[in-house]
Amino acid sequence: MLTGMKHLHSTLAIILLLALVVTIIITWVNYASNKPYNRKIALLGLISAHLQLVIGLVLYFISPLGLKSFSGENMGNSLSRLYFLEHPLMMVLAIVLITVGYSKAKKLEDSQKANRTVLIFYIIGLIFVLSRIPWSTWSILN
Ligand code: HEM
Ligand code: HEM
């Protein structure tokens, strides 16, 4: 179960990063050339983010690196702290930002405003995600 969830979480991380980058590029091009907002593309990023949230939450409770390692002593260990505190917190914030951006854009009639809203929220979300991926220990890269 743990191994399967970790593989799924790793694969979804790549899909989510690609989805966010593709959404940002396409929305940027649409914004710059005054084209309509493409909601289907933004939905791709939103669905990947929500799926990753669910898998991440499961991992948080079953992995030895998640809630089980939450302790005062582990606070002083930067890698432990990344896994049980900083990674989950920043990723949840990033997913909230992406969801708020998608939701706000959905309600806007003006294409340019919708494009701009998705751009701002998805870019900040992507920065949050990039800032707290466990790069040095990510199984795919190491
Ligand atoms: C902990 C689990 C989840 C939470 C807290 C959550 C929360 C939310 C919230 C707050 C929205 C915003 C609705 C709006 O204002 O437009 C939303 C939309 C959405 N979620 Fe999730 N979600 C979760 C899991 C999932 C999963 C597992 C999927 C499917 C893969 C999913 C797919 C979607 C889709 C497709 C929408 C957008 C619908 C639309 O077009 O408006 N979510 N979700
Ligand atoms: C934007 C969403 C997220 C991305 C891109 C992401 C990415 C990653 C990556 C790349 C790893 C390393 C996996 C490995 O070494 O094989 C990881 C591990 C982990 N993530 Fe996430 N994550 C996200 C959201 C979350 C959330 C919301 C939670 C919890 C609430 C979470 C909990 C964990 C845990 C506990 C691990 C350690 C699993 C282990 O190795 O035992 N993640 N994540």
Short mmCIF file of N, CA and C and ligand atoms in Angstrom, two decimals:
data_model
loop_
_atom_site.label_atom_id
_atom_site.label_comp_id
_atom_site.label_asym_id
_atom_site.label_seq_id
_atom_site.Cartn_x
_atom_site.Cartn_y
_atom_site.Cartn_z
N MET A 1 0.84 -1.21 0.00
CA MET A 1 0.00 0.00 0.00
C MET A 1 0.88 1.26 0.00
N LEU A 2 1.85 1.31 0.95
CA LEU A 2 2.73 2.47 1.06
C LEU A 2 3.54 2.66 -0.22
N THR A 3 4.11 1.52 -0.73
CA THR A 3 4.93 1.62 -1.95
C THR A 3 4.09 2.09 -3.13
N GLY A 4 2.88 1.52 -3.27
CA GLY A 4 2.00 1.91 -4.37
C GLY A 4 1.65 3.39 -4.30
N MET A 5 1.32 3.85 -3.10
CA MET A 5 0.95 5.26 -2.90
C MET A 5 2.13 6.19 -3.22
N LYS A 6 3.35 5.75 -2.82
CA LYS A 6 4.52 6.58 -3.09
C LYS A 6 4.78 6.70 -4.59
N HIS A 7 4.61 5.55 -5.31
CA HIS A 7 4.79 5.61 -6.77
C HIS A 7 3.76 6.53 -7.41
N LEU A 8 2.51 6.39 -6.94
CA LEU A 8 1.43 7.21 -7.50
C LEU A 8 1.70 8.70 -7.23
N HIS A 9 2.15 9.00 -6.00
CA HIS A 9 2.43 10.39 -5.60
C HIS A 9 3.58 10.98 -6.44
N SER A 10 4.58 10.14 -6.73
CA SER A 10 5.72 10.59 -7.54
C SER A 10 5.31 10.85 -8.99
N THR A 11 4.51 9.91 -9.55
CA THR A 11 4.07 10.04 -10.94
C THR A 11 3.15 11.25 -11.08
N LEU A 12 2.22 11.40 -10.11
CA LEU A 12 1.30 12.53 -10.16
C LEU A 12 2.04 13.86 -10.01
N ALA A 13 3.16 13.84 -9.28
CA ALA A 13 3.94 15.07 -9.12
C ALA A 13 4.43 15.55 -10.48
N ILE A 14 4.90 14.59 -11.32
CA ILE A 14 5.39 14.96 -12.65
C ILE A 14 4.24 15.46 -13.51
N ILE A 15 3.10 14.73 -13.46
CA ILE A 15 1.93 15.13 -14.26
C ILE A 15 1.48 16.54 -13.85
N LEU A 16 1.45 16.79 -12.52
CA LEU A 16 1.00 18.10 -12.03
C LEU A 16 1.95 19.21 -12.49
N LEU A 17 3.26 18.97 -12.39
CA LEU A 17 4.22 19.99 -12.81
C LEU A 17 4.04 20.31 -14.28
N LEU A 18 3.90 19.24 -15.11
CA LEU A 18 3.69 19.45 -16.55
C LEU A 18 2.39 20.21 -16.80
N ALA A 19 1.31 19.79 -16.10
CA ALA A 19 0.00 20.43 -16.30
C ALA A 19 0.07 21.91 -15.94
N LEU A 20 0.76 22.24 -14.84
CA LEU A 20 0.84 23.65 -14.44
C LEU A 20 1.65 24.46 -15.46
N VAL A 21 2.78 23.90 -15.91
CA VAL A 21 3.62 24.62 -16.87
C VAL A 21 2.85 24.83 -18.19
N VAL A 22 2.18 23.75 -18.67
CA VAL A 22 1.44 23.86 -19.94
C VAL A 22 0.30 24.88 -19.79
N THR A 23 -0.43 24.82 -18.66
CA THR A 23 -1.53 25.78 -18.46
C THR A 23 -0.99 27.21 -18.46
N ILE A 24 0.13 27.42 -17.76
CA ILE A 24 0.68 28.78 -17.66
C ILE A 24 1.11 29.28 -19.05
N ILE A 25 1.78 28.41 -19.83
CA ILE A 25 2.24 28.85 -21.17
C ILE A 25 1.04 29.18 -22.08
N ILE A 26 0.06 28.24 -22.13
CA ILE A 26 -1.08 28.46 -23.03
C ILE A 26 -1.88 29.70 -22.61
N THR A 27 -2.09 29.84 -21.28
CA THR A 27 -2.86 31.00 -20.80
C THR A 27 -2.11 32.29 -21.07
N TRP A 28 -0.78 32.24 -20.94
CA TRP A 28 0.05 33.42 -21.21
C TRP A 28 -0.08 33.84 -22.68
N VAL A 29 0.00 32.83 -23.57
CA VAL A 29 -0.12 33.10 -25.02
C VAL A 29 -1.50 33.69 -25.31
N ASN A 30 -2.55 33.10 -24.73
CA ASN A 30 -3.90 33.61 -24.94
C ASN A 30 -4.04 35.04 -24.42
N TYR A 31 -3.43 35.30 -23.27
CA TYR A 31 -3.49 36.64 -22.67
C TYR A 31 -2.78 37.66 -23.56
N ALA A 32 -1.59 37.27 -24.02
CA ALA A 32 -0.77 38.20 -24.82
C ALA A 32 -1.41 38.49 -26.17
N SER A 33 -2.14 37.49 -26.74
CA SER A 33 -2.71 37.71 -28.07
C SER A 33 -4.22 37.98 -28.00
N ASN A 34 -4.70 38.30 -26.78
CA ASN A 34 -6.10 38.68 -26.61
C ASN A 34 -7.08 37.60 -27.04
N LYS A 35 -6.73 36.35 -26.81
CA LYS A 35 -7.61 35.23 -27.21
C LYS A 35 -8.47 34.82 -26.01
N PRO A 36 -9.57 34.05 -26.27
CA PRO A 36 -10.44 33.63 -25.17
C PRO A 36 -9.72 32.75 -24.14
N TYR A 37 -10.24 32.76 -22.92
CA TYR A 37 -9.70 31.94 -21.84
C TYR A 37 -10.02 30.47 -22.11
N ASN A 38 -9.01 29.58 -21.95
CA ASN A 38 -9.20 28.15 -22.19
C ASN A 38 -9.39 27.42 -20.85
N ARG A 39 -10.67 27.19 -20.47
CA ARG A 39 -10.97 26.62 -19.17
C ARG A 39 -10.56 25.14 -19.09
N LYS A 40 -10.63 24.43 -20.23
CA LYS A 40 -10.29 22.99 -20.21
C LYS A 40 -8.84 22.77 -19.82
N ILE A 41 -7.95 23.65 -20.30
CA ILE A 41 -6.54 23.52 -19.96
C ILE A 41 -6.34 23.75 -18.46
N ALA A 42 -6.99 24.81 -17.94
CA ALA A 42 -6.84 25.11 -16.51
C ALA A 42 -7.41 23.98 -15.66
N LEU A 43 -8.46 23.30 -16.18
CA LEU A 43 -9.09 22.19 -15.46
C LEU A 43 -8.11 21.02 -15.29
N LEU A 44 -7.24 20.84 -16.28
CA LEU A 44 -6.21 19.78 -16.23
C LEU A 44 -5.32 19.96 -15.00
N GLY A 45 -4.87 21.19 -14.78
CA GLY A 45 -4.04 21.49 -13.61
C GLY A 45 -4.82 21.30 -12.32
N LEU A 46 -6.08 21.74 -12.33
CA LEU A 46 -6.92 21.64 -11.12
C LEU A 46 -7.14 20.18 -10.73
N ILE A 47 -7.49 19.32 -11.72
CA ILE A 47 -7.75 17.92 -11.41
C ILE A 47 -6.48 17.23 -10.92
N SER A 48 -5.33 17.48 -11.58
CA SER A 48 -4.08 16.86 -11.12
C SER A 48 -3.78 17.30 -9.69
N ALA A 49 -4.03 18.57 -9.38
CA ALA A 49 -3.74 19.09 -8.05
C ALA A 49 -4.63 18.42 -7.00
N HIS A 50 -5.93 18.27 -7.31
CA HIS A 50 -6.84 17.66 -6.33
C HIS A 50 -6.54 16.18 -6.12
N LEU A 51 -6.20 15.48 -7.20
CA LEU A 51 -5.83 14.07 -7.06
C LEU A 51 -4.60 13.95 -6.17
N GLN A 52 -3.60 14.80 -6.43
CA GLN A 52 -2.36 14.77 -5.66
C GLN A 52 -2.63 15.08 -4.18
N LEU A 53 -3.58 15.98 -3.93
CA LEU A 53 -3.95 16.32 -2.55
C LEU A 53 -4.46 15.08 -1.81
N VAL A 54 -5.35 14.31 -2.49
CA VAL A 54 -5.92 13.13 -1.84
C VAL A 54 -4.83 12.08 -1.56
N ILE A 55 -4.00 11.82 -2.57
CA ILE A 55 -2.92 10.82 -2.38
C ILE A 55 -1.95 11.30 -1.30
N GLY A 56 -1.61 12.60 -1.32
CA GLY A 56 -0.68 13.17 -0.33
C GLY A 56 -1.24 13.02 1.08
N LEU A 57 -2.54 13.27 1.23
CA LEU A 57 -3.17 13.15 2.56
C LEU A 57 -3.09 11.70 3.06
N VAL A 58 -3.36 10.74 2.15
CA VAL A 58 -3.25 9.32 2.54
C VAL A 58 -1.82 9.03 2.99
N LEU A 59 -0.84 9.46 2.18
CA LEU A 59 0.57 9.24 2.51
C LEU A 59 0.92 9.84 3.86
N TYR A 60 0.37 11.01 4.13
CA TYR A 60 0.70 11.70 5.36
C TYR A 60 0.37 10.84 6.58
N PHE A 61 -0.70 10.02 6.47
CA PHE A 61 -1.09 9.19 7.61
C PHE A 61 -0.45 7.82 7.61
N ILE A 62 -0.02 7.32 6.43
CA ILE A 62 0.54 5.95 6.43
C ILE A 62 2.07 5.93 6.36
N SER A 63 2.70 7.00 5.85
CA SER A 63 4.16 6.98 5.70
C SER A 63 4.87 7.25 7.03
N PRO A 64 5.99 6.58 7.25
CA PRO A 64 6.77 6.87 8.47
C PRO A 64 7.34 8.29 8.45
N LEU A 65 7.37 8.90 7.25
CA LEU A 65 7.92 10.26 7.16
C LEU A 65 6.87 11.34 7.41
N GLY A 66 5.58 10.93 7.48
CA GLY A 66 4.50 11.90 7.67
C GLY A 66 4.22 12.18 9.13
N LEU A 67 2.95 12.11 9.51
CA LEU A 67 2.52 12.44 10.88
C LEU A 67 3.28 11.65 11.94
N LYS A 68 3.63 10.38 11.60
CA LYS A 68 4.32 9.53 12.58
C LYS A 68 5.65 10.11 13.03
N SER A 69 6.26 10.96 12.20
CA SER A 69 7.56 11.50 12.62
C SER A 69 7.43 12.92 13.18
N PHE A 70 6.18 13.35 13.42
CA PHE A 70 5.95 14.70 13.98
C PHE A 70 6.38 14.71 15.45
N SER A 71 7.52 15.35 15.74
CA SER A 71 7.97 15.45 17.14
C SER A 71 8.87 16.65 17.30
N GLY A 72 9.01 17.11 18.51
CA GLY A 72 9.86 18.26 18.81
C GLY A 72 11.29 17.99 18.39
N GLU A 73 11.72 16.76 18.62
CA GLU A 73 13.10 16.39 18.29
C GLU A 73 13.32 16.49 16.78
N ASN A 74 12.35 15.97 15.99
CA ASN A 74 12.49 15.99 14.53
C ASN A 74 12.39 17.40 13.93
N MET A 75 11.85 18.35 14.71
CA MET A 75 11.79 19.75 14.25
C MET A 75 13.19 20.26 13.89
N GLY A 76 14.17 19.77 14.63
CA GLY A 76 15.55 20.23 14.42
C GLY A 76 16.24 19.57 13.24
N ASN A 77 15.58 18.58 12.64
CA ASN A 77 16.16 17.88 11.49
C ASN A 77 15.48 18.42 10.21
N SER A 78 16.25 19.11 9.36
CA SER A 78 15.60 19.84 8.26
C SER A 78 14.89 18.91 7.27
N LEU A 79 15.43 17.70 7.05
CA LEU A 79 14.76 16.80 6.09
C LEU A 79 13.46 16.25 6.69
N SER A 80 13.50 15.88 7.97
CA SER A 80 12.28 15.42 8.65
C SER A 80 11.22 16.50 8.62
N ARG A 81 11.66 17.72 8.97
CA ARG A 81 10.71 18.85 9.06
C ARG A 81 10.07 19.11 7.70
N LEU A 82 10.87 18.95 6.63
CA LEU A 82 10.34 19.14 5.28
C LEU A 82 9.18 18.16 5.04
N TYR A 83 9.39 16.90 5.39
CA TYR A 83 8.38 15.87 5.11
C TYR A 83 7.14 15.98 5.98
N PHE A 84 7.31 16.22 7.31
CA PHE A 84 6.10 16.18 8.15
C PHE A 84 5.44 17.54 8.30
N LEU A 85 6.14 18.63 7.92
CA LEU A 85 5.53 19.94 8.11
C LEU A 85 5.53 20.83 6.86
N GLU A 86 6.74 21.16 6.36
CA GLU A 86 6.82 22.18 5.30
C GLU A 86 6.21 21.71 3.99
N HIS A 87 6.53 20.47 3.57
CA HIS A 87 6.01 19.94 2.30
C HIS A 87 4.46 19.90 2.31
N PRO A 88 3.85 19.22 3.31
CA PRO A 88 2.38 19.18 3.30
C PRO A 88 1.75 20.57 3.37
N LEU A 89 2.29 21.45 4.23
CA LEU A 89 1.69 22.77 4.42
C LEU A 89 1.75 23.61 3.14
N MET A 90 2.93 23.68 2.53
CA MET A 90 3.08 24.50 1.31
C MET A 90 2.28 23.91 0.15
N MET A 91 2.21 22.57 0.05
CA MET A 91 1.48 21.94 -1.05
C MET A 91 -0.03 22.20 -0.90
N VAL A 92 -0.52 22.13 0.35
CA VAL A 92 -1.94 22.41 0.56
C VAL A 92 -2.22 23.87 0.18
N LEU A 93 -1.33 24.78 0.60
CA LEU A 93 -1.51 26.20 0.25
C LEU A 93 -1.51 26.38 -1.27
N ALA A 94 -0.57 25.71 -1.94
CA ALA A 94 -0.48 25.82 -3.41
C ALA A 94 -1.77 25.35 -4.06
N ILE A 95 -2.31 24.22 -3.55
CA ILE A 95 -3.52 23.65 -4.15
C ILE A 95 -4.72 24.58 -3.88
N VAL A 96 -4.75 25.20 -2.69
CA VAL A 96 -5.81 26.17 -2.40
C VAL A 96 -5.72 27.33 -3.40
N LEU A 97 -4.51 27.84 -3.63
CA LEU A 97 -4.34 28.96 -4.58
C LEU A 97 -4.82 28.58 -5.98
N ILE A 98 -4.42 27.38 -6.43
CA ILE A 98 -4.80 26.93 -7.78
C ILE A 98 -6.33 26.83 -7.87
N THR A 99 -6.95 26.28 -6.80
CA THR A 99 -8.41 26.12 -6.80
C THR A 99 -9.11 27.49 -6.80
N VAL A 100 -8.60 28.42 -5.99
CA VAL A 100 -9.20 29.76 -5.93
C VAL A 100 -9.07 30.44 -7.30
N GLY A 101 -7.91 30.32 -7.93
CA GLY A 101 -7.68 30.92 -9.25
C GLY A 101 -8.65 30.37 -10.28
N TYR A 102 -8.79 29.03 -10.31
CA TYR A 102 -9.68 28.38 -11.26
C TYR A 102 -11.12 28.84 -11.03
N SER A 103 -11.52 28.85 -9.74
CA SER A 103 -12.89 29.23 -9.38
C SER A 103 -13.22 30.67 -9.74
N LYS A 104 -12.29 31.57 -9.42
CA LYS A 104 -12.50 32.99 -9.73
C LYS A 104 -12.63 33.16 -11.25
N ALA A 105 -11.71 32.53 -12.01
CA ALA A 105 -11.70 32.70 -13.47
C ALA A 105 -12.99 32.18 -14.08
N LYS A 106 -13.53 31.09 -13.50
CA LYS A 106 -14.75 30.49 -14.03
C LYS A 106 -15.91 31.48 -14.01
N LYS A 107 -15.90 32.35 -12.99
CA LYS A 107 -17.02 33.28 -12.82
C LYS A 107 -16.85 34.57 -13.62
N LEU A 108 -15.65 34.79 -14.18
CA LEU A 108 -15.40 36.06 -14.88
C LEU A 108 -15.87 35.98 -16.33
N GLU A 109 -16.57 37.02 -16.77
CA GLU A 109 -17.05 37.04 -18.15
C GLU A 109 -15.95 37.51 -19.10
N ASP A 110 -15.13 38.43 -18.60
CA ASP A 110 -14.08 39.03 -19.42
C ASP A 110 -12.88 38.06 -19.58
N SER A 111 -12.59 37.66 -20.83
CA SER A 111 -11.54 36.69 -21.11
C SER A 111 -10.18 37.12 -20.58
N GLN A 112 -9.87 38.40 -20.80
CA GLN A 112 -8.56 38.89 -20.37
C GLN A 112 -8.41 38.82 -18.86
N LYS A 113 -9.50 39.15 -18.13
CA LYS A 113 -9.45 39.09 -16.67
C LYS A 113 -9.30 37.63 -16.22
N ALA A 114 -10.00 36.71 -16.90
CA ALA A 114 -9.92 35.29 -16.55
C ALA A 114 -8.50 34.78 -16.80
N ASN A 115 -7.94 35.13 -17.96
CA ASN A 115 -6.56 34.71 -18.27
C ASN A 115 -5.59 35.24 -17.22
N ARG A 116 -5.75 36.51 -16.85
CA ARG A 116 -4.83 37.12 -15.89
C ARG A 116 -4.96 36.46 -14.51
N THR A 117 -6.19 36.16 -14.11
CA THR A 117 -6.42 35.53 -12.80
C THR A 117 -5.75 34.17 -12.73
N VAL A 118 -5.97 33.33 -13.75
CA VAL A 118 -5.35 32.00 -13.75
C VAL A 118 -3.83 32.14 -13.76
N LEU A 119 -3.31 33.08 -14.55
CA LEU A 119 -1.86 33.27 -14.61
C LEU A 119 -1.29 33.55 -13.23
N ILE A 120 -1.87 34.54 -12.53
CA ILE A 120 -1.34 34.94 -11.22
C ILE A 120 -1.41 33.78 -10.22
N PHE A 121 -2.59 33.17 -10.08
CA PHE A 121 -2.76 32.13 -9.05
C PHE A 121 -1.97 30.86 -9.38
N TYR A 122 -1.92 30.48 -10.66
CA TYR A 122 -1.19 29.25 -11.01
C TYR A 122 0.32 29.47 -10.88
N ILE A 123 0.81 30.66 -11.23
CA ILE A 123 2.26 30.91 -11.13
C ILE A 123 2.69 30.89 -9.66
N ILE A 124 1.92 31.56 -8.78
CA ILE A 124 2.29 31.53 -7.36
C ILE A 124 2.19 30.10 -6.83
N GLY A 125 1.14 29.38 -7.24
CA GLY A 125 0.98 27.98 -6.83
C GLY A 125 2.18 27.15 -7.26
N LEU A 126 2.61 27.33 -8.51
CA LEU A 126 3.75 26.57 -9.02
C LEU A 126 5.02 26.88 -8.22
N ILE A 127 5.21 28.16 -7.88
CA ILE A 127 6.40 28.55 -7.10
C ILE A 127 6.37 27.85 -5.72
N PHE A 128 5.19 27.83 -5.09
CA PHE A 128 5.06 27.14 -3.80
C PHE A 128 5.42 25.66 -3.95
N VAL A 129 4.88 25.02 -5.00
CA VAL A 129 5.14 23.59 -5.22
C VAL A 129 6.64 23.37 -5.41
N LEU A 130 7.27 24.17 -6.31
CA LEU A 130 8.69 23.99 -6.59
C LEU A 130 9.54 24.19 -5.34
N SER A 131 9.08 25.12 -4.45
CA SER A 131 9.89 25.46 -3.28
C SER A 131 9.95 24.33 -2.25
N ARG A 132 8.98 23.42 -2.24
CA ARG A 132 8.96 22.41 -1.19
C ARG A 132 8.87 20.97 -1.69
N ILE A 133 9.29 20.72 -2.95
CA ILE A 133 9.44 19.34 -3.41
C ILE A 133 10.72 18.81 -2.77
N PRO A 134 10.70 17.57 -2.26
CA PRO A 134 11.95 17.04 -1.66
C PRO A 134 12.95 16.63 -2.75
N TRP A 135 13.53 17.64 -3.43
CA TRP A 135 14.40 17.40 -4.59
C TRP A 135 15.56 16.44 -4.28
N SER A 136 16.20 16.64 -3.11
CA SER A 136 17.43 15.88 -2.82
C SER A 136 17.15 14.41 -2.52
N THR A 137 15.88 14.08 -2.21
CA THR A 137 15.59 12.68 -1.87
C THR A 137 14.51 12.07 -2.77
N TRP A 138 14.00 12.83 -3.73
CA TRP A 138 12.94 12.33 -4.62
C TRP A 138 13.43 11.06 -5.33
N SER A 139 12.67 9.96 -5.14
CA SER A 139 13.12 8.65 -5.64
C SER A 139 13.37 8.64 -7.15
N ILE A 140 12.63 9.46 -7.90
CA ILE A 140 12.79 9.45 -9.36
C ILE A 140 14.12 10.08 -9.79
N LEU A 141 14.61 11.03 -9.00
CA LEU A 141 15.84 11.74 -9.38
C LEU A 141 17.09 11.17 -8.74
N ASN A 142 16.90 10.28 -7.74
CA ASN A 142 18.07 9.81 -7.00
C ASN A 142 18.29 8.29 -7.12
C1 HEM B 1 -9.53 16.38 -0.30
C2 HEM B 1 -10.14 16.30 -1.46
C3 HEM B 1 -10.68 17.44 -2.26
C4 HEM B 1 -11.06 18.71 -1.87
C5 HEM B 1 -10.98 19.35 -0.49
C6 HEM B 1 -11.55 19.38 -3.07
C7 HEM B 1 -12.04 20.69 -3.09
C8 HEM B 1 -12.52 21.34 -4.20
C9 HEM B 1 -12.96 22.73 -4.26
C10 HEM B 1 -12.99 23.69 -3.07
C11 HEM B 1 -13.34 23.00 -5.54
C12 HEM B 1 -13.79 24.36 -6.06
C13 HEM B 1 -15.13 24.39 -6.68
C14 HEM B 1 -15.36 25.70 -7.39
O1 HEM B 1 -15.54 26.72 -6.71
O2 HEM B 1 -15.34 25.74 -8.62
C15 HEM B 1 -13.14 21.79 -6.32
C16 HEM B 1 -13.38 21.67 -7.67
C17 HEM B 1 -13.10 20.55 -8.41
N1 HEM B 1 -12.54 19.36 -7.97
FE1 HEM B 1 -11.96 18.96 -6.07
N2 HEM B 1 -11.47 18.53 -4.15
C18 HEM B 1 -10.93 17.33 -3.71
C19 HEM B 1 -10.68 16.20 -4.46
C20 HEM B 1 -10.91 16.08 -5.81
C21 HEM B 1 -10.66 14.89 -6.59
C22 HEM B 1 -10.12 13.56 -6.05
C23 HEM B 1 -11.01 15.18 -7.88
C24 HEM B 1 -10.99 14.30 -9.10
C25 HEM B 1 -9.96 13.86 -9.67
C26 HEM B 1 -11.48 16.56 -7.91
C27 HEM B 1 -11.93 17.22 -9.01
C28 HEM B 1 -12.44 18.51 -9.03
C29 HEM B 1 -12.93 19.17 -10.21
C30 HEM B 1 -12.99 18.56 -11.62
C31 HEM B 1 -13.35 20.44 -9.83
C32 HEM B 1 -13.85 21.59 -10.73
C33 HEM B 1 -15.26 21.55 -11.10
C34 HEM B 1 -15.57 22.80 -11.91
O3 HEM B 1 -15.37 22.82 -13.11
O4 HEM B 1 -16.01 23.76 -11.31
N3 HEM B 1 -11.40 17.08 -6.63
N4 HEM B 1 -12.66 20.81 -5.48
C1 HEM B 2 1.36 19.90 -5.15
C2 HEM B 2 1.26 18.78 -4.61
C3 HEM B 2 2.38 17.83 -4.25
C4 HEM B 2 3.53 17.49 -4.93
C5 HEM B 2 4.00 18.00 -6.29
C6 HEM B 2 4.23 16.51 -4.11
C7 HEM B 2 5.43 15.90 -4.44
C8 HEM B 2 6.08 14.96 -3.67
C9 HEM B 2 7.30 14.28 -4.04
C10 HEM B 2 8.05 14.50 -5.35
C11 HEM B 2 7.63 13.43 -3.03
C12 HEM B 2 8.86 12.50 -2.98
C13 HEM B 2 8.41 11.12 -3.34
C14 HEM B 2 9.54 10.12 -3.44
O1 HEM B 2 10.66 10.36 -2.98
O2 HEM B 2 9.31 9.08 -4.05
C15 HEM B 2 6.63 13.57 -1.99
C16 HEM B 2 6.60 12.86 -0.81
C17 HEM B 2 5.65 13.01 0.17
N1 HEM B 2 4.53 13.84 0.11
FE1 HEM B 2 4.02 15.05 -1.40
N2 HEM B 2 3.50 16.30 -2.95
C18 HEM B 2 2.37 17.09 -3.00
C19 HEM B 2 1.39 17.20 -2.04
C20 HEM B 2 1.41 16.57 -0.82
C21 HEM B 2 0.42 16.76 0.23
C22 HEM B 2 -0.79 17.68 0.14
C23 HEM B 2 0.79 15.94 1.27
C24 HEM B 2 0.15 15.73 2.61
C25 HEM B 2 -0.85 16.37 3.11
C26 HEM B 2 2.01 15.25 0.88
C27 HEM B 2 2.69 14.34 1.66
C28 HEM B 2 3.84 13.69 1.31
C29 HEM B 2 4.54 12.72 2.16
C30 HEM B 2 4.11 12.27 3.58
C31 HEM B 2 5.66 12.28 1.44
C32 HEM B 2 6.70 11.26 1.90
C33 HEM B 2 6.33 9.88 1.43
C34 HEM B 2 7.41 8.85 1.73
O3 HEM B 2 8.48 8.88 1.07
O4 HEM B 2 7.19 7.99 2.59
N3 HEM B 2 2.35 15.66 -0.40
N4 HEM B 2 5.68 14.50 -2.41
#
